[in-house]
Amino acid sequence: MHTRGRAVAVGLLVAGAAAAALLHWWAEFSFPLAWVDEAHFLAPARSLITRGTLAAPQIGAAQGIFWLPDGYSVLVAPLAGSVTAVRALSLVAAVAFAAGLVLAVDRAGVVWVAAAAAAWLVAPRVVLMSNVARMEAPVLALAGVALLFIGRRRWVAALAVAALAPLVHPVGVVVLAAVAACAAWFRHGHRGRWDWFLLGGVGVAWAAEAAWFAWHADLVSQHLAFQLQRKAGRPPSLPWTRALLLALAVGGGLEAARRRREASAGAPVAATCLLMAAGFVVVTAVGNELWYEVLGGATAGLLLAAGAVLLLPLGRLRTGGAALAGVAGGALAAAGIVATLTTPLYGMNPGIGRTGEWQRFTAEAVVALDRLDRQLDAPATVVVHRLSGIGPWLYDRQWRHLRVVQPTPVTPVPAAGTDYALATLDQRPFTRAVVEAELPAGEPVAALRSDQGSFELRVYRGAFRGP
């Protein structure tokens, strides 16, 4: 690849990453609003770093959670004391995926991939994914590293990295399956000095996780049964746009596989990208989770674009190709930024965090609970509503009498064991309606509203009325 084209590609990628960082800084890492998933996933991580165990009494999981693997908790444990720090890690992971993809292509058409990656980084759902304490961004970071190894035909290292992805989240199976299928098909490659040691280390991690789950087999069956039953109640969804992505990815993957005998330098990377794109679309359709939408939409589209650049003459354009890619990337990125700033997603917009209102609100909530704690002369359990995002700001605080727990649907707290019910409310109508319908009767014993009125805290005697 020409030095000029590589310089333009790096410039596009850096510009996209900088624009994404500015969007996150502008929203003060508060977009999306505090999400209940973060309370679930950060509790085991905090326990691991403070107590040396994955048990999570903060969410009623005295022995741990077993509806998901533990790789994410291990990954974020050193940062788990700060929600902002864990959210920042998601942004770093998203940039790592984009960079890995661009470096894996690294030939004449890389400027087009860099342009698409820059636009991807500022797309609305990618910004959300990059600013929440969830697993999708780290899974994609592992995918980017695996693609980087594939670009250098280091299949053993690629398999090792890809095998970590399912330990972070089950959707990582898509990454592992795509890499394994292409490793078996293309075969020829070479090994670095430490590749087998890397694979052995990942094998130890898998063995440890398997032993941990086997040790808690009864809980594993209960948690997984609940999770599968919940997902079974959601019918698959495949709009025509994603169906088109799926068809193009499958067709392109077959074409890349056909080129094995032609010794096409980009065929292994193209095939892996296209298989991942197809897998993410299927996962999004079947899983039908709002956080998966970024995988089956923008991310699948980016992977498809990378595969197309490697397979089509577009990747071999010389005259004016870099300039044209730069203009196209800039236009796409501008459109992504405008969409991110103007399109409310899941009842939210990035402007909510500009003044630090949530941070001030959580500090005031702790003061209110301190006041309640001083009024008590006996231990009391405060149950946080399952949809309230304030959980991580209350975990592990040392009160004299209060014990705060936020149950999950899989790990409920009995009403008989509840002294106080705590709920936070925000402007999202679909969560506010649920919370208000389940609040206990009577007047709250403690209440406060944030300085700009976006958030409320209410504490009641007694238990919630239940879902």
Coordinates of C-alpha atoms in Angstrom, one line a residue:
M1 CA 0.0 0.0 0.0
H2 CA 1.2 3.5 -0.8
T3 CA 2.5 5.6 2.1
R4 CA 0.1 8.4 1.1
G5 CA -2.9 6.1 1.3
R6 CA -1.7 4.7 4.7
A7 CA -1.3 8.3 6.0
V8 CA -4.8 9.2 4.9
A9 CA -6.2 6.0 6.5
V10 CA -4.5 6.8 9.8
G11 CA -5.7 10.4 9.7
L12 CA -9.3 9.3 9.1
L13 CA -9.2 6.8 12.0
V14 CA -7.6 9.3 14.4
A15 CA -10.2 11.9 13.4
G16 CA -13.1 9.5 14.0
A17 CA -11.7 8.4 17.4
A18 CA -11.2 12.1 18.4
A19 CA -14.8 13.0 17.3
A20 CA -16.1 10.0 19.3
A21 CA -14.1 11.0 22.4
L22 CA -15.4 14.6 22.1
L23 CA -19.0 13.3 22.0
H24 CA -18.4 11.2 25.1
W25 CA -16.7 14.1 26.9
W26 CA -19.5 16.5 25.9
A27 CA -22.1 14.0 27.4
E28 CA -19.8 13.6 30.5
F29 CA -20.0 9.8 30.1
S30 CA -23.7 10.0 31.1
F31 CA -25.2 8.9 27.8
P32 CA -26.9 6.5 28.1
L33 CA -28.4 7.2 31.5
A34 CA -27.4 4.9 34.3
W35 CA -28.5 1.5 33.1
V36 CA -29.6 -1.4 35.3
D37 CA -27.4 -3.9 33.4
E38 CA -24.4 -1.9 34.7
A39 CA -25.5 -2.6 38.3
H40 CA -25.7 -6.3 37.6
F41 CA -22.3 -6.6 35.8
L42 CA -20.3 -4.3 38.1
A43 CA -21.4 -6.0 41.3
P44 CA -19.3 -9.2 40.7
A45 CA -16.4 -7.1 39.5
R46 CA -16.4 -5.0 42.6
S47 CA -16.6 -8.1 44.8
L48 CA -13.7 -9.7 42.9
I49 CA -11.4 -6.7 43.5
T50 CA -12.5 -6.0 47.1
R51 CA -13.2 -9.5 48.4
G52 CA -11.5 -11.8 46.0
T53 CA -14.7 -13.6 45.1
L54 CA -17.3 -13.4 42.3
A55 CA -20.2 -13.6 44.9
A56 CA -22.4 -10.6 44.5
P57 CA -24.5 -10.0 47.6
Q58 CA -25.1 -6.4 46.3
I59 CA -27.6 -7.9 43.8
G60 CA -28.8 -10.8 45.9
A61 CA -26.5 -13.3 44.2
A62 CA -24.7 -14.6 47.3
Q63 CA -22.8 -17.2 45.2
G64 CA -22.4 -15.2 41.9
I65 CA -24.3 -14.8 38.7
F66 CA -24.4 -17.7 36.2
W67 CA -26.6 -16.5 33.3
L68 CA -23.5 -15.0 31.8
P69 CA -19.8 -15.9 31.8
D70 CA -17.4 -14.2 34.2
G71 CA -14.8 -12.8 31.7
Y72 CA -16.2 -9.3 31.8
S73 CA -16.2 -9.1 35.6
V74 CA -12.5 -10.2 35.6
L75 CA -11.7 -7.7 32.8
V76 CA -13.2 -4.6 34.5
A77 CA -12.5 -5.5 38.1
P78 CA -9.6 -3.1 38.5
L79 CA -11.8 -0.2 37.3
A80 CA -15.1 -1.3 38.9
G81 CA -15.0 1.3 41.6
S82 CA -15.8 3.9 39.0
V83 CA -18.7 3.6 36.5
T84 CA -17.1 6.4 34.4
A85 CA -13.8 4.5 34.2
V86 CA -15.6 1.3 33.0
R87 CA -17.6 3.3 30.5
A88 CA -14.3 4.8 29.2
L89 CA -13.0 1.3 28.7
S90 CA -15.9 0.6 26.4
L91 CA -14.8 3.6 24.3
V92 CA -11.2 2.4 24.2
A93 CA -12.5 -1.1 23.1
A94 CA -14.6 0.4 20.3
V95 CA -11.6 2.3 19.0
A96 CA -9.4 -0.8 19.3
F97 CA -11.9 -2.7 17.1
A98 CA -11.9 0.0 14.5
A99 CA -8.1 0.2 14.5
G100 CA -7.7 -3.6 14.4
L101 CA -10.0 -3.8 11.4
V102 CA -8.1 -1.0 9.5
L103 CA -4.7 -2.6 10.3
A104 CA -5.9 -6.0 9.2
V105 CA -6.9 -4.7 5.8
D106 CA -3.8 -2.5 5.3
R107 CA -3.6 -2.5 1.5
A108 CA -4.7 -0.3 -1.4
G109 CA -8.3 0.0 -0.3
V110 CA -7.6 0.6 3.4
V111 CA -8.6 4.3 3.1
W112 CA -12.2 3.2 2.4
V113 CA -12.2 1.0 5.4
A114 CA -10.8 3.7 7.6
A115 CA -13.5 6.1 6.3
A116 CA -16.2 3.6 7.2
A117 CA -14.6 3.0 10.6
A118 CA -14.4 6.7 11.4
A119 CA -18.1 7.0 10.5
W120 CA -18.9 3.9 12.6
L121 CA -17.3 5.4 15.7
V122 CA -19.7 8.3 15.7
A123 CA -22.9 6.5 14.7
P124 CA -25.7 6.8 17.3
R125 CA -25.8 3.2 18.6
V126 CA -22.0 2.9 18.5
V127 CA -21.7 5.9 20.7
L128 CA -24.2 4.3 23.1
M129 CA -22.3 1.0 23.1
S130 CA -19.0 2.8 23.6
N131 CA -20.3 4.6 26.7
V132 CA -22.0 1.9 28.8
A133 CA -20.6 -0.8 31.1
R134 CA -21.6 -3.7 28.9
M135 CA -19.8 -6.4 27.0
E136 CA -20.4 -5.7 23.4
A137 CA -17.5 -3.3 22.9
P138 CA -14.9 -5.6 24.6
V139 CA -16.1 -8.5 22.4
L140 CA -15.5 -6.3 19.3
A141 CA -12.1 -5.3 20.6
L142 CA -11.2 -9.0 20.7
A143 CA -12.6 -9.4 17.2
G144 CA -10.4 -6.6 16.0
V145 CA -7.2 -8.1 17.5
A146 CA -8.1 -11.5 16.0
L147 CA -8.6 -9.9 12.5
L148 CA -5.2 -8.2 12.9
F149 CA -3.6 -11.6 13.5
I150 CA -5.5 -13.1 10.5
G151 CA -4.1 -10.3 8.3
R152 CA -0.7 -11.7 9.2
R153 CA -1.8 -15.3 8.8
R154 CA -1.2 -16.1 12.5
W155 CA -4.1 -18.4 12.9
V156 CA -3.1 -19.9 16.3
A157 CA -2.9 -16.4 17.9
A158 CA -6.2 -15.4 16.2
L159 CA -7.9 -18.5 17.5
A160 CA -6.6 -17.8 21.0
V161 CA -7.9 -14.2 21.0
A162 CA -11.2 -15.2 19.5
A163 CA -11.6 -17.9 22.1
L164 CA -11.6 -15.2 24.8
A165 CA -14.7 -13.5 23.3
P166 CA -17.3 -16.1 24.5
L167 CA -15.8 -15.8 28.0
V168 CA -16.7 -12.1 27.9
H169 CA -20.3 -12.6 26.5
P170 CA -22.1 -15.4 24.7
V171 CA -22.3 -13.3 21.5
G172 CA -18.5 -13.8 21.3
V173 CA -19.3 -17.2 19.9
V174 CA -19.8 -15.4 16.6
V175 CA -16.2 -14.2 16.7
L176 CA -14.8 -17.6 17.6
A177 CA -16.9 -19.5 15.0
A178 CA -15.9 -17.1 12.2
V179 CA -12.2 -17.3 13.0
A180 CA -12.3 -21.1 13.5
A181 CA -14.1 -21.7 10.2
C182 CA -11.7 -19.6 8.3
A183 CA -8.7 -21.1 10.0
A184 CA -9.9 -24.6 9.0
W185 CA -10.6 -23.4 5.4
F186 CA -7.5 -21.3 4.6
R187 CA -5.1 -23.2 6.8
H188 CA -1.8 -21.9 5.6
G189 CA -0.1 -19.5 7.9
H190 CA 2.7 -19.2 10.4
R191 CA 3.1 -19.1 14.2
G192 CA 4.8 -16.5 16.3
R193 CA 7.1 -17.6 19.1
W194 CA 4.4 -17.1 21.8
D195 CA 1.3 -18.1 19.9
W196 CA 1.0 -21.6 21.5
F197 CA 1.6 -20.2 24.9
L198 CA -1.2 -17.7 24.3
L199 CA -3.5 -20.4 23.2
G200 CA -2.6 -22.5 26.3
G201 CA -3.3 -19.5 28.6
V202 CA -6.8 -19.1 27.1
G203 CA -7.3 -22.9 27.6
V204 CA -6.6 -22.4 31.3
A205 CA -9.1 -19.6 31.4
W206 CA -11.7 -21.8 29.8
A207 CA -10.9 -24.7 32.2
A208 CA -11.3 -22.3 35.2
E209 CA -14.6 -21.0 34.0
A210 CA -15.9 -24.6 33.3
A211 CA -14.8 -25.7 36.8
W212 CA -16.5 -22.7 38.4
F213 CA -19.8 -23.4 36.6
A214 CA -19.6 -27.1 37.3
W215 CA -19.1 -26.3 41.0
H216 CA -22.4 -24.4 41.0
A217 CA -24.3 -26.6 38.6
D218 CA -27.7 -26.2 40.3
L219 CA -27.5 -22.4 40.1
V220 CA -26.3 -22.5 36.5
S221 CA -29.3 -24.5 35.5
Q222 CA -31.7 -22.2 37.3
H223 CA -30.1 -19.0 35.9
L224 CA -29.8 -20.3 32.4
A225 CA -33.4 -21.6 32.4
F226 CA -34.7 -18.2 33.4
Q227 CA -32.6 -16.5 30.8
L228 CA -33.6 -18.8 28.0
Q229 CA -37.3 -18.6 29.0
R230 CA -37.1 -14.8 28.9
K231 CA -35.5 -14.8 25.5
A232 CA -38.0 -17.4 24.2
G233 CA -40.8 -14.9 24.8
R234 CA -39.3 -12.5 22.3
P235 CA -40.1 -13.5 18.7
P236 CA -37.2 -13.2 16.2
S237 CA -37.0 -9.9 14.3
L238 CA -35.3 -9.5 10.9
P239 CA -36.2 -6.2 9.1
W240 CA -35.4 -6.1 5.4
T241 CA -32.3 -3.9 5.9
R242 CA -30.7 -6.5 8.1
A243 CA -31.9 -9.3 5.8
L244 CA -30.1 -7.6 2.9
L245 CA -26.9 -7.3 5.1
L246 CA -27.2 -11.0 5.8
A247 CA -27.6 -11.9 2.2
L248 CA -24.7 -9.8 1.1
A249 CA -22.4 -11.1 3.9
V250 CA -23.2 -14.7 3.1
G251 CA -22.7 -14.2 -0.6
G252 CA -19.4 -12.3 -0.1
G253 CA -18.2 -14.9 2.4
L254 CA -18.7 -17.6 -0.2
E255 CA -16.8 -15.6 -2.8
A256 CA -13.9 -15.0 -0.4
A257 CA -13.8 -18.8 0.4
R258 CA -13.8 -19.5 -3.3
R259 CA -10.6 -17.4 -3.7
R260 CA -8.6 -19.7 -1.5
R261 CA -7.1 -21.4 -4.5
E262 CA -6.2 -18.0 -6.0
A263 CA -4.0 -17.2 -3.0
S264 CA -5.7 -13.8 -2.7
A265 CA -3.9 -11.9 0.1
G266 CA -7.1 -10.4 1.5
A267 CA -9.3 -13.4 1.2
P268 CA -8.9 -14.7 4.8
V269 CA -9.6 -11.3 6.3
A270 CA -12.5 -10.7 4.0
A271 CA -14.0 -14.1 4.7
T272 CA -13.7 -13.7 8.5
C273 CA -15.2 -10.2 8.4
L274 CA -18.2 -11.4 6.3
L275 CA -18.8 -14.4 8.5
M276 CA -18.8 -12.2 11.6
A277 CA -21.2 -9.8 9.9
A278 CA -23.6 -12.6 9.1
G279 CA -23.3 -14.0 12.6
F280 CA -24.0 -10.7 14.2
V281 CA -27.1 -10.2 12.1
V282 CA -28.4 -13.6 13.1
V283 CA -27.7 -13.0 16.8
T284 CA -29.5 -9.6 16.7
A285 CA -32.5 -11.2 15.0
V286 CA -32.7 -14.2 17.4
G287 CA -31.6 -12.5 20.6
N288 CA -33.8 -9.5 20.0
E289 CA -32.1 -7.4 22.7
L290 CA -31.8 -3.6 22.2
W291 CA -28.1 -3.6 23.0
Y292 CA -27.5 -6.2 20.2
E293 CA -28.8 -3.8 17.6
V294 CA -25.4 -2.2 17.2
L295 CA -24.0 -5.5 16.2
G296 CA -26.5 -6.5 13.6
G297 CA -26.7 -3.0 12.1
A298 CA -23.8 -0.5 12.1
T299 CA -21.1 -3.1 13.0
A300 CA -22.3 -5.7 10.5
G301 CA -22.3 -2.9 7.9
L302 CA -18.7 -1.9 8.7
L303 CA -17.6 -5.5 8.5
L304 CA -19.4 -5.9 5.2
A305 CA -17.7 -2.8 3.9
A306 CA -14.3 -4.1 4.8
G307 CA -15.0 -7.4 3.1
A308 CA -16.2 -5.7 0.0
V309 CA -13.0 -3.5 -0.2
L310 CA -10.9 -6.6 -0.1
L311 CA -12.9 -8.4 -2.8
L312 CA -13.9 -5.7 -5.2
P313 CA -11.9 -3.4 -7.6
L314 CA -12.8 -0.5 -5.2
G315 CA -9.8 -1.6 -3.1
R316 CA -7.4 -1.1 -6.1
L317 CA -8.4 2.5 -7.0
R318 CA -5.3 4.6 -7.2
T319 CA -5.8 8.0 -8.8
G320 CA -7.8 10.2 -6.4
G321 CA -8.9 7.2 -4.4
A322 CA -7.5 8.4 -1.1
A323 CA -9.1 11.9 -1.5
L324 CA -12.4 10.4 -2.5
A325 CA -12.4 8.1 0.5
G326 CA -11.6 11.0 2.8
V327 CA -14.4 13.1 1.5
A328 CA -16.8 10.1 1.7
G329 CA -15.7 9.3 5.3
G330 CA -16.0 12.9 6.3
A331 CA -19.6 13.1 5.0
L332 CA -20.6 9.9 6.6
A333 CA -19.0 10.9 9.9
A334 CA -20.8 14.3 9.8
A335 CA -24.1 12.5 9.2
G336 CA -23.3 10.2 12.1
I337 CA -22.6 13.0 14.5
V338 CA -25.7 14.9 13.5
A339 CA -27.8 11.7 14.0
T340 CA -26.2 11.0 17.4
L341 CA -26.9 14.6 18.6
T342 CA -30.5 14.8 17.3
T343 CA -31.9 11.3 17.5
P344 CA -33.2 10.2 20.9
L345 CA -32.5 6.5 21.5
Y346 CA -34.4 4.4 24.1
G347 CA -35.9 7.6 25.5
M348 CA -32.5 9.4 25.9
N349 CA -30.4 12.1 24.2
P350 CA -26.8 13.0 24.9
G351 CA -27.6 16.5 26.2
I352 CA -28.8 15.0 29.5
G353 CA -25.3 14.7 30.9
R354 CA -23.8 18.1 29.9
T355 CA -24.1 19.7 33.4
G356 CA -23.2 16.7 35.6
E357 CA -26.7 16.6 36.9
W358 CA -26.6 12.8 37.5
Q359 CA -23.4 13.0 39.4
R360 CA -24.8 15.7 41.7
F361 CA -28.0 13.7 42.1
T362 CA -26.2 10.5 43.2
A363 CA -24.1 12.5 45.8
E364 CA -27.3 14.0 47.2
A365 CA -28.9 10.5 47.3
V366 CA -26.1 9.2 49.4
V367 CA -26.6 12.1 51.8
A368 CA -30.3 11.3 52.1
L369 CA -29.5 7.7 52.9
D370 CA -26.9 8.8 55.5
R371 CA -29.6 10.8 57.1
L372 CA -32.0 7.8 57.2
D373 CA -29.2 5.6 58.6
R374 CA -28.6 8.0 61.5
Q375 CA -32.3 7.8 62.4
L376 CA -32.3 4.0 62.8
D377 CA -31.3 1.9 65.8
A378 CA -31.6 -1.5 64.2
P379 CA -30.4 -3.1 61.0
A380 CA -32.6 -2.5 57.9
T381 CA -32.5 -3.8 54.3
V382 CA -33.1 -1.2 51.5
V383 CA -34.1 -2.9 48.3
V384 CA -33.4 -0.8 45.1
H385 CA -35.9 -1.2 42.3
R386 CA -34.7 -3.5 39.5
L387 CA -34.9 -0.8 36.9
S388 CA -33.1 1.9 38.9
G389 CA -29.6 2.7 37.7
I390 CA -28.2 4.1 41.0
G391 CA -27.1 0.7 42.3
P392 CA -23.3 1.0 41.6
W393 CA -23.2 4.3 43.4
L394 CA -24.5 2.7 46.6
Y395 CA -22.6 -0.6 46.6
D396 CA -20.2 -1.2 49.4
R397 CA -20.9 2.0 51.3
Q398 CA -20.4 1.5 55.0
W399 CA -23.6 2.5 56.8
R400 CA -24.2 1.7 60.5
H401 CA -27.6 0.0 59.9
L402 CA -28.6 0.1 56.2
R403 CA -27.8 -2.8 53.9
V404 CA -28.5 -1.9 50.3
V405 CA -29.3 -4.6 47.7
Q406 CA -30.6 -4.4 44.2
P407 CA -32.1 -7.8 43.2
T408 CA -32.2 -9.1 39.7
P409 CA -35.1 -11.0 38.1
V410 CA -33.1 -14.2 38.7
T411 CA -32.1 -13.3 42.3
P412 CA -35.1 -11.7 44.0
V413 CA -35.3 -10.5 47.6
P414 CA -38.4 -11.7 49.5
A415 CA -40.8 -9.0 50.5
A416 CA -40.5 -10.3 54.1
G417 CA -36.8 -9.4 54.1
T418 CA -37.4 -5.8 52.9
D419 CA -37.5 -2.8 55.3
Y420 CA -37.3 0.0 52.7
A421 CA -37.9 0.3 49.0
L422 CA -35.8 2.7 47.0
A423 CA -36.4 3.8 43.5
T424 CA -34.9 6.4 41.1
L425 CA -37.0 7.8 38.2
D426 CA -35.9 9.7 35.1
Q427 CA -37.5 11.1 32.0
R428 CA -37.7 7.7 30.2
P429 CA -41.5 7.0 30.0
F430 CA -41.2 3.3 29.5
T431 CA -39.2 2.8 32.7
R432 CA -41.0 5.5 34.7
A433 CA -44.4 3.9 34.2
V434 CA -43.1 0.5 35.4
V435 CA -41.4 1.9 38.5
E436 CA -44.4 4.1 39.6
A437 CA -46.8 1.1 39.2
E438 CA -44.7 -0.9 41.7
L439 CA -44.0 1.7 44.4
P440 CA -45.4 0.9 47.8
A441 CA -48.5 2.7 49.1
G442 CA -48.2 5.8 51.2
E443 CA -45.8 8.7 51.4
P444 CA -42.1 8.3 51.0
V445 CA -39.9 8.6 54.1
A446 CA -37.2 10.3 51.9
A447 CA -37.5 12.0 48.6
L448 CA -35.4 14.4 46.5
R449 CA -35.3 15.8 43.0
S450 CA -32.2 16.7 41.0
D451 CA -31.4 20.4 40.6
Q452 CA -32.7 20.4 37.0
G453 CA -35.6 18.1 37.6
S454 CA -34.4 15.2 35.4
F455 CA -34.1 12.6 38.3
E456 CA -36.0 11.7 41.4
L457 CA -35.3 9.6 44.4
R458 CA -38.0 8.0 46.6
V459 CA -37.6 5.8 49.6
Y460 CA -40.7 4.0 51.1
R461 CA -41.2 1.8 54.1
G462 CA -42.1 -1.7 53.0
A463 CA -41.6 -3.7 49.8
F464 CA -42.3 -3.0 46.2
R465 CA -45.6 -4.4 44.9
G466 CA -43.8 -6.6 42.5
P467 CA -43.6 -6.9 38.7

